[in-house]
């Protein structure tokens, strides 16, 4: 019996679910600049799940098949924890009262491989934007100053 023929596309997505705890230092490059800052930090990542989704789009039959499953250690080794270094910058402006909006584009890189498979070790990059609103009863409680460095 001949093997079945597949003409189409296959797309795979791997999903990582982690819980992270971060420590970030924020630095004002100009002494009196209250709206722009640089930031650097480190995050500890704990693995709570790994899964993959595969979508096969068969152009001969028009059939689209989507499957999802948990990733298992079938020759691959997944790290249960990792450290990530983060860098970025931020903008902050007054919203109302003692409240401030912030926007922070960030980039991160995991220090250790996320997956080890055979001779290959695969790292992970991340990029994103933190957006939020910070409120405080007092501006003194909102920021702790140490020279030009701001900690939150």
Tab-separated table of C-alpha atoms in Angstrom:
chain	number	residue	atom	x	y	z
A	1	UNK	CA	0.000	0.000	0.000
A	2	UNK	CA	1.484	3.397	-0.931
A	3	UNK	CA	2.240	5.921	1.775
A	4	UNK	CA	-0.147	8.829	2.103
A	5	UNK	CA	0.896	12.083	0.491
A	6	UNK	CA	0.828	15.359	2.405
A	7	UNK	CA	1.055	18.625	0.503
A	8	UNK	CA	0.509	21.633	2.672
A	9	UNK	CA	1.923	23.419	5.656
A	10	UNK	CA	2.851	22.376	9.180
A	11	UNK	CA	3.238	24.880	11.996
A	12	UNK	CA	4.418	24.101	15.510
A	13	UNK	CA	4.277	26.293	18.595
A	14	UNK	CA	5.926	25.519	21.935
A	15	UNK	CA	4.412	27.183	24.996
A	16	UNK	CA	6.389	27.796	28.193
A	17	UNK	CA	4.511	28.505	31.411
A	18	UNK	CA	6.759	29.947	34.115
A	19	UNK	CA	6.374	31.829	37.383
A	20	UNK	CA	9.041	34.489	37.820
A	21	UNK	CA	10.318	36.757	40.561
A	22	UNK	CA	12.272	39.830	39.483
A	23	UNK	CA	14.632	42.384	40.994
A	24	UNK	CA	15.088	45.510	38.868
A	25	UNK	CA	17.267	48.599	39.321
A	26	UNK	CA	16.258	51.826	37.590
A	27	UNK	CA	18.748	54.563	36.806
A	28	UNK	CA	18.005	58.143	35.799
A	29	UNK	CA	20.696	59.132	33.275
A	30	UNK	CA	20.088	62.810	34.036
A	31	UNK	CA	19.876	64.023	37.607
A	32	UNK	CA	16.609	65.932	37.220
A	33	UNK	CA	14.898	63.677	34.690
A	34	UNK	CA	11.789	62.261	36.344
A	35	UNK	CA	10.167	60.875	33.179
A	36	UNK	CA	12.877	58.698	31.560
A	37	UNK	CA	15.006	55.950	33.116
A	38	UNK	CA	17.199	52.967	32.207
A	39	UNK	CA	16.636	49.619	33.865
A	40	UNK	CA	18.450	46.325	34.402
A	41	UNK	CA	17.513	43.319	36.452
A	42	UNK	CA	17.444	39.601	36.987
A	43	UNK	CA	14.510	37.187	37.161
A	44	UNK	CA	14.277	33.684	38.598
A	45	UNK	CA	11.973	31.474	36.489
A	46	UNK	CA	10.227	28.351	37.807
A	47	UNK	CA	8.721	25.952	35.255
A	48	UNK	CA	5.067	25.083	35.806
A	49	UNK	CA	4.320	23.646	32.348
A	50	UNK	CA	5.488	22.984	28.802
A	51	UNK	CA	3.159	22.198	25.894
A	52	UNK	CA	3.153	22.205	22.121
A	53	UNK	CA	0.546	22.806	19.445
A	54	UNK	CA	0.895	21.470	15.891
A	55	UNK	CA	-1.343	22.587	13.001
A	56	UNK	CA	-1.332	20.605	9.742
A	57	UNK	CA	-3.038	22.235	6.744
A	58	UNK	CA	-3.484	19.637	3.960
A	59	UNK	CA	-3.893	21.431	0.629
A	60	UNK	CA	-4.997	18.223	-1.169
A	61	UNK	CA	-8.010	17.551	1.053
A	62	UNK	CA	-8.563	21.003	2.576
A	63	UNK	CA	-8.440	19.389	6.008
A	64	UNK	CA	-6.862	21.314	8.906
A	65	UNK	CA	-5.792	19.235	11.896
A	66	UNK	CA	-4.764	20.862	15.182
A	67	UNK	CA	-3.257	18.837	18.019
A	68	UNK	CA	-1.998	19.886	21.415
A	69	UNK	CA	-0.047	17.954	24.027
A	70	UNK	CA	2.221	18.367	27.015
A	71	UNK	CA	5.921	18.131	26.210
A	72	UNK	CA	7.608	15.153	27.774
A	73	UNK	CA	11.246	14.232	28.260
A	74	UNK	CA	11.514	11.983	25.184
A	75	UNK	CA	15.215	12.564	24.603
A	76	UNK	CA	14.799	16.253	25.468
A	77	UNK	CA	15.643	17.701	28.853
A	78	UNK	CA	13.685	20.746	30.029
A	79	UNK	CA	15.056	22.978	32.752
A	80	UNK	CA	12.852	23.249	35.845
A	81	UNK	CA	14.260	26.700	36.712
A	82	UNK	CA	16.323	29.376	35.009
A	83	UNK	CA	17.725	32.870	35.461
A	84	UNK	CA	17.001	35.660	33.010
A	85	UNK	CA	18.838	38.962	32.644
A	86	UNK	CA	16.625	41.901	31.667
A	87	UNK	CA	17.500	45.309	30.234
A	88	UNK	CA	15.268	48.124	29.065
A	89	UNK	CA	14.165	51.673	29.564
A	90	UNK	CA	11.032	53.352	30.783
A	91	UNK	CA	8.885	56.434	30.573
A	92	UNK	CA	6.764	57.676	33.440
A	93	UNK	CA	4.312	60.554	33.687
A	94	UNK	CA	1.844	61.874	36.214
A	95	UNK	CA	-1.707	60.624	35.820
A	96	UNK	CA	-3.666	62.178	38.702
A	97	UNK	CA	-3.060	62.831	42.406
A	98	UNK	CA	-0.175	60.609	43.530
A	99	UNK	CA	-0.646	58.218	40.554
A	100	UNK	CA	1.796	57.711	37.677
A	101	UNK	CA	1.560	55.836	34.378
A	102	UNK	CA	4.603	53.938	33.089
A	103	UNK	CA	5.652	52.207	29.855
A	104	UNK	CA	8.777	50.010	29.839
A	105	UNK	CA	10.072	48.204	26.717
A	106	UNK	CA	12.256	45.309	27.967
A	107	UNK	CA	14.508	42.594	26.511
A	108	UNK	CA	15.617	39.451	28.332
A	109	UNK	CA	17.908	36.479	27.786
A	110	UNK	CA	17.933	33.219	29.756
A	111	UNK	CA	21.395	32.420	31.163
A	112	UNK	CA	20.946	28.616	30.964
A	113	UNK	CA	19.499	26.428	28.177
A	114	UNK	CA	15.730	25.977	28.217
A	115	UNK	CA	15.929	22.672	26.311
A	116	UNK	CA	18.827	20.244	25.877
A	117	UNK	CA	18.334	17.740	23.075
A	118	UNK	CA	21.189	15.507	21.923
A	119	UNK	CA	24.163	17.791	21.304
A	120	UNK	CA	21.988	20.916	21.038
A	121	UNK	CA	21.248	23.389	23.787
A	122	UNK	CA	18.558	25.963	23.102
A	123	UNK	CA	18.341	29.295	24.893
A	124	UNK	CA	15.442	31.687	24.988
A	125	UNK	CA	15.145	35.399	24.301
A	126	UNK	CA	12.168	37.460	25.376
A	127	UNK	CA	10.933	40.917	24.507
A	128	UNK	CA	7.938	42.814	25.763
A	129	UNK	CA	6.435	45.988	27.107
A	130	UNK	CA	5.396	46.562	30.719
A	131	UNK	CA	2.520	49.033	31.010
A	132	UNK	CA	0.876	50.100	34.231
A	133	UNK	CA	-0.335	52.570	36.804
A	134	UNK	CA	1.335	53.065	40.193
A	135	UNK	CA	-0.487	54.785	43.027
A	136	UNK	CA	0.786	55.775	46.444
A	137	UNK	CA	-0.370	57.683	49.467
A	138	UNK	CA	2.895	59.579	49.490
A	139	UNK	CA	5.537	60.225	46.841
A	140	UNK	CA	8.165	59.279	49.465
A	141	UNK	CA	6.629	55.788	49.712
A	142	UNK	CA	6.493	55.508	45.932
A	143	UNK	CA	10.245	55.776	45.216
A	144	UNK	CA	13.277	55.009	47.326
A	145	UNK	CA	16.185	57.162	46.208
A	146	UNK	CA	19.816	56.173	46.388
A	147	UNK	CA	21.794	58.826	44.574
A	148	UNK	CA	20.520	58.624	40.978
A	149	UNK	CA	19.237	55.031	41.193
A	150	UNK	CA	15.532	54.328	41.657
A	151	UNK	CA	14.332	51.018	43.082
A	152	UNK	CA	10.754	49.812	42.882
